[in-house]
CSV table of C-alpha atoms in Angstrom, one decimal:
chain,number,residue,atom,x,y,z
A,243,UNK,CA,0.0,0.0,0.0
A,244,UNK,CA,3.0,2.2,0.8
A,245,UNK,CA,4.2,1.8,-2.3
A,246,UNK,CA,1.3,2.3,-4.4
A,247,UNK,CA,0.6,5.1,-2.6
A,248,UNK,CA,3.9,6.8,-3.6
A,249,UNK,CA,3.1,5.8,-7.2
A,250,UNK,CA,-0.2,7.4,-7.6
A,251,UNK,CA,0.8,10.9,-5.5
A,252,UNK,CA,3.7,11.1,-8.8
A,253,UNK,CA,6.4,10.7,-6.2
A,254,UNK,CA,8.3,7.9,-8.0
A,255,UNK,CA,8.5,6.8,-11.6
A,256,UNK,CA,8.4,2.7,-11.7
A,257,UNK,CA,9.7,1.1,-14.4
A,258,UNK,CA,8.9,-2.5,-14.3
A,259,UNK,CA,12.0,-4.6,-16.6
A,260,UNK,CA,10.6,-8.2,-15.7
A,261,UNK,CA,7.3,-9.6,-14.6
A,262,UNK,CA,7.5,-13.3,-14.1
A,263,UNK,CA,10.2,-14.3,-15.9
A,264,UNK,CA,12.8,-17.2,-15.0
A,265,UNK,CA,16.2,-17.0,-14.7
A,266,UNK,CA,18.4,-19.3,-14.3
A,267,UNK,CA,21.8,-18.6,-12.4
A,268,UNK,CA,25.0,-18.0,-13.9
A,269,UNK,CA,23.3,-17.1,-17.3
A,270,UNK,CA,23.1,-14.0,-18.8
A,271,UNK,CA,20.0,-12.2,-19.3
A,272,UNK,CA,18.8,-8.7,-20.6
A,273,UNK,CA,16.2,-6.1,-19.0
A,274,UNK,CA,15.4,-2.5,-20.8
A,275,UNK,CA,15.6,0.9,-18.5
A,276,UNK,CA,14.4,3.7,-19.1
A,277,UNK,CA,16.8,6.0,-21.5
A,278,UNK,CA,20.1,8.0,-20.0
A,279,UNK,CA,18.2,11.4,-19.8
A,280,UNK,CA,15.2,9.9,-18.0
A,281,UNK,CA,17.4,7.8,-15.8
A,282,UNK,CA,19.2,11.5,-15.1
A,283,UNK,CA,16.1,13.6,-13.7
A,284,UNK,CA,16.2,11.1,-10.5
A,285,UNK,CA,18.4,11.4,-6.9
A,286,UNK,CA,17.5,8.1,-5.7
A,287,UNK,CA,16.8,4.5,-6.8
A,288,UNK,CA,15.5,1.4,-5.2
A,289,UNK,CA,14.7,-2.1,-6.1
A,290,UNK,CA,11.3,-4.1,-5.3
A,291,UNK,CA,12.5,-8.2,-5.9
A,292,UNK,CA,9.9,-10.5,-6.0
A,293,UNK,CA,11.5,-13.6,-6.6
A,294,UNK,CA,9.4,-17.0,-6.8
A,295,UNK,CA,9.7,-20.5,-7.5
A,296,UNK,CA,9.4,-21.5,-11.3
A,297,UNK,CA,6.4,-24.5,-11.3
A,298,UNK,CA,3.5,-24.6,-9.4
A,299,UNK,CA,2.2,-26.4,-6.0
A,300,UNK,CA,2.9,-26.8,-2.4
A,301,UNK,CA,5.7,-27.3,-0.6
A,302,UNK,CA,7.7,-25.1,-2.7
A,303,UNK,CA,10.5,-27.0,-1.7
A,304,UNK,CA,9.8,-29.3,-4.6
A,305,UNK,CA,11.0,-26.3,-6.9
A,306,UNK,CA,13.0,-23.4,-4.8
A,307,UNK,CA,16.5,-23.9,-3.5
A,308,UNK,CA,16.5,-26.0,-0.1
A,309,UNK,CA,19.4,-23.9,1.3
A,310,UNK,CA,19.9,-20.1,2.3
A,311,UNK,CA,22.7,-18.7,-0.2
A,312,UNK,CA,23.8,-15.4,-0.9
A,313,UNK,CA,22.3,-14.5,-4.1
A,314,UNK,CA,23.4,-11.3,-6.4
A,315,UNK,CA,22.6,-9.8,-10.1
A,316,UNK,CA,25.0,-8.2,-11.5
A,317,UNK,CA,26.2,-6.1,-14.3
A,318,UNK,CA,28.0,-7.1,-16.9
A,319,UNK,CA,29.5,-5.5,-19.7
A,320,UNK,CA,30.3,-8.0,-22.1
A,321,UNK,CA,27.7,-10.1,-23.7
A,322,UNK,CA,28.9,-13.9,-22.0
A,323,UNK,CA,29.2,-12.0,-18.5
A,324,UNK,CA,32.7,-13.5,-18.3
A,325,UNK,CA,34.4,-10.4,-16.9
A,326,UNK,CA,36.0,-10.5,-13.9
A,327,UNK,CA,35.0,-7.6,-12.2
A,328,UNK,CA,31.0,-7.3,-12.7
A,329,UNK,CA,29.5,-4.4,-10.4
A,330,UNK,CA,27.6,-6.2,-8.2
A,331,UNK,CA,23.8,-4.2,-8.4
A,332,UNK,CA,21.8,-5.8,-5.8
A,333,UNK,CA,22.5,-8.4,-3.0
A,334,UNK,CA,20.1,-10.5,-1.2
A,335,UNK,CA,19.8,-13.8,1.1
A,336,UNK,CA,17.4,-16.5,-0.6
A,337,UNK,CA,15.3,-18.3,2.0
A,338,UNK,CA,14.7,-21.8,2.6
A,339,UNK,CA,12.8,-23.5,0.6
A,340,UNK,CA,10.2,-20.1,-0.5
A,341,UNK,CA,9.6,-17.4,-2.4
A,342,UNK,CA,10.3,-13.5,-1.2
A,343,UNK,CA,10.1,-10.1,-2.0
A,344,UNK,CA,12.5,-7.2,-0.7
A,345,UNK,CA,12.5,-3.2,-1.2
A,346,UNK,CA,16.2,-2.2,-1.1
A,347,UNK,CA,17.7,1.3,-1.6
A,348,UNK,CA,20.4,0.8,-4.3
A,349,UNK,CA,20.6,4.6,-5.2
A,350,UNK,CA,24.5,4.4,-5.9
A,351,UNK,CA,23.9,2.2,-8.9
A,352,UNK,CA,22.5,5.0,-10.7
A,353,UNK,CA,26.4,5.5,-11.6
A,354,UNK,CA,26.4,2.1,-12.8
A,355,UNK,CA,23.0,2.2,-14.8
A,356,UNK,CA,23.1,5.4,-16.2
A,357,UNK,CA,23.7,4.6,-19.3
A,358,UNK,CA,19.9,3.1,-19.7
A,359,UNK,CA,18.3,1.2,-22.4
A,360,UNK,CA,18.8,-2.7,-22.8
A,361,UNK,CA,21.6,-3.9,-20.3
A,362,UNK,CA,23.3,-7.2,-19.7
A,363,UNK,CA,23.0,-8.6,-16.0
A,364,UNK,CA,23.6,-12.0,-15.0
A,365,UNK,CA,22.0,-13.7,-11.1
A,366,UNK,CA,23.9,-16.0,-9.2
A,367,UNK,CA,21.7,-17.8,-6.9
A,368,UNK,CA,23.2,-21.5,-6.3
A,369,UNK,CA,22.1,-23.6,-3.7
A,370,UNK,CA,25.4,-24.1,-1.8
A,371,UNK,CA,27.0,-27.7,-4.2
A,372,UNK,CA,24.1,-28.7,-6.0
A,373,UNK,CA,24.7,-26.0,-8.3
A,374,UNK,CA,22.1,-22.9,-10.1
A,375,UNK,CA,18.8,-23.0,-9.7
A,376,UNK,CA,16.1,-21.1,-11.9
A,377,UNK,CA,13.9,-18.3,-10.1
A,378,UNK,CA,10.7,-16.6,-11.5
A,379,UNK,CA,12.0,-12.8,-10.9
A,380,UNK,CA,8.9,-9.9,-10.9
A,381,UNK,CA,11.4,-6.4,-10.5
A,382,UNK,CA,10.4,-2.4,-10.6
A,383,UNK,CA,13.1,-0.1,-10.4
A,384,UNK,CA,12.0,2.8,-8.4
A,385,UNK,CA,13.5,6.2,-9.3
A,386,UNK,CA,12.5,9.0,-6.7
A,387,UNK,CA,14.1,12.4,-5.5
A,388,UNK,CA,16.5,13.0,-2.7
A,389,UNK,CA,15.4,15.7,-0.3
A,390,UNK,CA,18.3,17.5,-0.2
A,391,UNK,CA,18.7,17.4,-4.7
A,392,UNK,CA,22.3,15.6,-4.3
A,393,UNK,CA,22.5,12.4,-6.7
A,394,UNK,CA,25.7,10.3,-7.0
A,395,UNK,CA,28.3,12.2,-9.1
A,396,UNK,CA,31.2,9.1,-8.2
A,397,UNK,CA,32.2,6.7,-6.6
A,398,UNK,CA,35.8,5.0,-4.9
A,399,UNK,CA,35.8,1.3,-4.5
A,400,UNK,CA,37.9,0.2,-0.7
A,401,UNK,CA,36.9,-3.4,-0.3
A,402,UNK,CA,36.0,-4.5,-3.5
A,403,UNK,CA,33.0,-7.0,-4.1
A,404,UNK,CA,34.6,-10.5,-3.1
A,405,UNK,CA,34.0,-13.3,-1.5
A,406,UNK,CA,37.1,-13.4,1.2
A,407,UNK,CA,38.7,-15.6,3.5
A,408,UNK,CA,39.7,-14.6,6.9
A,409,UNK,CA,41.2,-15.0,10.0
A,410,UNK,CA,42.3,-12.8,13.3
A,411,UNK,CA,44.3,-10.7,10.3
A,412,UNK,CA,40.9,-10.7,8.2
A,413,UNK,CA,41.3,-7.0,7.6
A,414,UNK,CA,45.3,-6.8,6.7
A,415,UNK,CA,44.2,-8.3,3.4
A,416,UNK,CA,44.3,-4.3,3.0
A,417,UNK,CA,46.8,-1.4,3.0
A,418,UNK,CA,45.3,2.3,4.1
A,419,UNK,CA,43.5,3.7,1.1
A,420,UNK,CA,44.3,6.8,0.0
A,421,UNK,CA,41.0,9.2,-1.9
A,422,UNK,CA,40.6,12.0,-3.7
A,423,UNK,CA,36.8,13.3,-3.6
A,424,UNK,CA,36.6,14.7,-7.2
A,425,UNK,CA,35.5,18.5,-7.2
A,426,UNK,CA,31.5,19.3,-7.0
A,427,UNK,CA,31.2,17.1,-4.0
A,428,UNK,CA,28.8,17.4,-1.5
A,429,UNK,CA,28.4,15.1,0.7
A,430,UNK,CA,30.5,11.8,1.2
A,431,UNK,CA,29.1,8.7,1.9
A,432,UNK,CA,31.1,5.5,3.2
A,433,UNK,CA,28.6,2.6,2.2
A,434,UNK,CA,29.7,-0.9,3.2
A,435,UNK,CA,27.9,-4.6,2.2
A,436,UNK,CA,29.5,-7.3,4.2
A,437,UNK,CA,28.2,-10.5,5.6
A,438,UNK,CA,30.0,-13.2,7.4
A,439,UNK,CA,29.1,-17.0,6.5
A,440,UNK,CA,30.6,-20.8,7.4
A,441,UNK,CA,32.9,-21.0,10.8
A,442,UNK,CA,36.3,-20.9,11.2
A,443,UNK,CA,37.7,-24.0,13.2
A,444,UNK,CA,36.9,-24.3,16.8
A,445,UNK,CA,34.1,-21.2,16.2
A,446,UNK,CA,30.8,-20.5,14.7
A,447,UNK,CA,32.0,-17.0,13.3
A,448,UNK,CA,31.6,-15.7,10.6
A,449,UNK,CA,28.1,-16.2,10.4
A,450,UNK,CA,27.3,-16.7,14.4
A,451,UNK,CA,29.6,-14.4,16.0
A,452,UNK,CA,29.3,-10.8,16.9
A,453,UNK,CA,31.7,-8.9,15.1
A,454,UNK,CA,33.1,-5.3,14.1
A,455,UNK,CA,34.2,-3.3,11.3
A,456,UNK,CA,35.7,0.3,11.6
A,457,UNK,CA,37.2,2.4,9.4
A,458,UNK,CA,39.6,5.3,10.4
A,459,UNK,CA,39.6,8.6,8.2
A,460,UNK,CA,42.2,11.4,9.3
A,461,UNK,CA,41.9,10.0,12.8
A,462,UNK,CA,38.0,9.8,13.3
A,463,UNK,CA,36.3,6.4,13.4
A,464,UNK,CA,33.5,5.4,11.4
A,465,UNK,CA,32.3,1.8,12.2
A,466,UNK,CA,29.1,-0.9,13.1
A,467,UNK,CA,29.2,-3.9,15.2
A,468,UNK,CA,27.2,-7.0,13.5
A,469,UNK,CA,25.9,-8.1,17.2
A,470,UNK,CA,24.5,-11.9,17.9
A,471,UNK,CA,21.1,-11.4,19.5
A,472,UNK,CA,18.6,-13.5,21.2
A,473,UNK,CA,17.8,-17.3,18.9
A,474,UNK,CA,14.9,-15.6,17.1
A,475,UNK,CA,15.8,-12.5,16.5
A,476,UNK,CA,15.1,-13.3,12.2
A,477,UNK,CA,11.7,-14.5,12.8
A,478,UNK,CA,11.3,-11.1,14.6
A,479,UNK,CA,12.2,-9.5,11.5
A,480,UNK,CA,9.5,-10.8,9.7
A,481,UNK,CA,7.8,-7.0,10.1
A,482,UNK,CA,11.2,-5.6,8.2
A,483,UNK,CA,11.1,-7.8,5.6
A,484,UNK,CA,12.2,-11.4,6.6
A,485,UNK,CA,10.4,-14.2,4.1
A,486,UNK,CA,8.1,-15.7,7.3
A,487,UNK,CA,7.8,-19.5,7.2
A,488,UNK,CA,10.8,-20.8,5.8
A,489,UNK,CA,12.3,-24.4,6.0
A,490,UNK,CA,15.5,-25.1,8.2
A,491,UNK,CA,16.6,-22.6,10.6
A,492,UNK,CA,15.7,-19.7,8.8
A,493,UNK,CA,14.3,-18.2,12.3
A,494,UNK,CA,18.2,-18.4,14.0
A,495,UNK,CA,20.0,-14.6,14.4
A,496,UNK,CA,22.8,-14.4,12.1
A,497,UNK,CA,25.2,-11.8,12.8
A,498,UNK,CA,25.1,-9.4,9.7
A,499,UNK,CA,22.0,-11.2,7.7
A,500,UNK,CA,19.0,-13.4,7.8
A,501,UNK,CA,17.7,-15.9,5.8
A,502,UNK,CA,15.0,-14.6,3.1
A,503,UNK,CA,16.2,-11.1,3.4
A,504,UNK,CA,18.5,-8.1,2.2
A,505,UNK,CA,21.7,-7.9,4.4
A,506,UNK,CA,22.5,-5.6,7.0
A,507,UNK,CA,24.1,-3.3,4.9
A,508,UNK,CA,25.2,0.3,6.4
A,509,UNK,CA,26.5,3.6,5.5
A,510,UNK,CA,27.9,6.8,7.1
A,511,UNK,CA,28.2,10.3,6.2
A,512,UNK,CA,31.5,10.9,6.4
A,513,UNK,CA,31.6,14.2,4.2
A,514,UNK,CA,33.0,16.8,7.3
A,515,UNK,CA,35.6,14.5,7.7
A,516,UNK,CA,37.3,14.3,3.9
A,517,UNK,CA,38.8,16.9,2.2
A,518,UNK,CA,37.5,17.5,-1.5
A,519,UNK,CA,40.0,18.2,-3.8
A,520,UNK,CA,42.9,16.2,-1.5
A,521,UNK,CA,44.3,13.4,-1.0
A,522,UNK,CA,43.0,11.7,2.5
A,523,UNK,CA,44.1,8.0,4.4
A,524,UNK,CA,41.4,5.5,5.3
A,525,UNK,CA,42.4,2.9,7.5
A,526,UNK,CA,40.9,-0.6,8.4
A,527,UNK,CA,40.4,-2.7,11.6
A,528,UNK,CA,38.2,-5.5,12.8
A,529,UNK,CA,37.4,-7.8,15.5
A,530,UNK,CA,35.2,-10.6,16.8
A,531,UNK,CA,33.0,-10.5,20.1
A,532,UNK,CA,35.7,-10.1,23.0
A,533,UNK,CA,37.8,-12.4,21.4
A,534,UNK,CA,39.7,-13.2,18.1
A,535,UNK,CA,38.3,-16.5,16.9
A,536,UNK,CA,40.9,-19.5,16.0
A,537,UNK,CA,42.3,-19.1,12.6
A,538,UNK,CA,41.6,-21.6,9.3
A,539,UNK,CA,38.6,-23.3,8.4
A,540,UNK,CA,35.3,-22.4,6.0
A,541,UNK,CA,34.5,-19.0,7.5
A,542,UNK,CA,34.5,-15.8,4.6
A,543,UNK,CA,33.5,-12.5,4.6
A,544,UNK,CA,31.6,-11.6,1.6
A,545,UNK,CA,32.0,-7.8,1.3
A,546,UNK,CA,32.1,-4.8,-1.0
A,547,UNK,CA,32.9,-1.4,0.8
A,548,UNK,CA,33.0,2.2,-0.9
A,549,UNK,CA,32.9,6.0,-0.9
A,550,UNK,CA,29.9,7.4,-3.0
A,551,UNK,CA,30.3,11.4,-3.5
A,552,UNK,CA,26.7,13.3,-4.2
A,553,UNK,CA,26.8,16.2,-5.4
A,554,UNK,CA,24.3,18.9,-7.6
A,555,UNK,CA,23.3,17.3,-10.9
């Protein structure tokens, strides 16, 4: 109804590129925006994903994936998708066993979509080894304007989008960044995406642990904790957005992400800290609960972190 309601009062302009149409993962597929200069009025941009099982009848176990995987689309710009470094435009958990549907703000992809008009993207959606399944995908893009008229003029990769291993030295995989915000910027945003999954040896991190990420800029810390809470803290997120009445364990807290919903994403306005035009150090750190869990085993970090500078069209 909320959505609706901001489609009839002409606050958004919804352009629908796929209305029940299955995809399978790891093959490429095309959807049709709207043109460059429409795409170019608009501050903001968010993403309703209805995704649903391809056949019909109960349970839908007998045609969704069985497990909770992290599931993505991304853009590609050659026709077979077999570049290295997609941009990743949308990142999701699937749930157990069901369909979902999730609103998420993805207004720094207007960068990567600006272009408009028919675009290559390509879903991966596996169901941990048995391999891609095929999803029936019902999308709207949602273009809408920012309050304060600043869209994404750039943006400055950190962490890019990867699937990472780790250990107590998880975030040495990095030197200190150096940035530049280009001139025109407004307003600085550091906008991170990570999500822990599997357990190291002897520990149930990364994806039941509490644990911490912090980045340092001129000496001022910007950073989240990704706290363990009580057993069923996803099932009481079923009012946010968790798919309710999944199979497995989809009700267990995970520490950055539940099953059958967007991740716990998170950004901060950094902008009175940077200084546009020069060249600034970020640093890295993280750590786990009160301890550093035992090194080796399954456990990743899947993670893409970045500045996004807004500025007047």
């Amino acid at each position: 109804a909320q959505l609706e309601a901001e489609e009839a009062g002409g606050e958004v302009l919804v352009h629908r590129v796929a209305e029940g149409v299955e995809i399978e993962g790891g093959e490429p597929f095309t959807w049709t925006l709207p043109d460059a200069a429409t795409i170019a009025e608009y501050d903001r941009l968010a993403i309703d994903l209805r995704v649903d099982c391809p056949g019909a009848g109960h349970p839908y176990g007998v045609a969704c994936g069985e497990w909770d995987t992290i599931a993505s689309i991304w853009l590609c710009t050659t026709p077979d998708c077999s570049e290295p470094n997609k941009r990743r435009i949308v990142k999701w958990i699937t749930p157990y066993s069901s369909p979902g549907r999730w609103l998420i703000d993805i207004t720094p992809e207007l960068l990567a979509l600006a272009e408009g008009g028919e675009l290559t993207f390509v879903s991966a959606h596996g169901d941990n080894d048995v391999g891609a399944y095929t999803y029936k995908y019902t999308v709207d893009l949602r273009f809408g304007s920012a309050e304060d008229g600043l869209r994404p003029i750039a943006s400055e990769p950190l962490v890019v989008d990867g699937n990472y291993g780790w250990d107590a030295n998880y975030h040495m995989l990095w030197n200190e960044f150096l940035v530049t915000p280009p001139a025109g910027t407004e307003r600085v945003e550091l906008v991170a995406q990570i999500s822990g999954h599997g357990a190291a040896n002897g520990s149930n991190c990364g994806e039941f642990c509490t644990f911490h990420h912090e980045f340092s800029i001129l000496g001022t810390a910007f950073g989240h904790e990704y706290k363990m809470e009580n057993v069923d803290r996803c099932a009481e997120h079923v009012v946010d957005g968790v798919t309710p009445n999944q199979g497995g364990t989809w009700f267990y807290d995970r520490s950055s992400w539940c099953p059958g919903w967007t991740i716990e994403a998170w950004s901060a306005d950094v902008s009175a800290t940077l200084d546009v035009g020069s060249e600034n150090t970020i640093s890295y750190s993280s750590w786990w609960g009160n301890q550093l869990p035992p090194t080796g085993g399954g456990a990743t970090m899947d993670a893409r972190v970045e500045l996004v500078y807004f500025g007047a069209p």
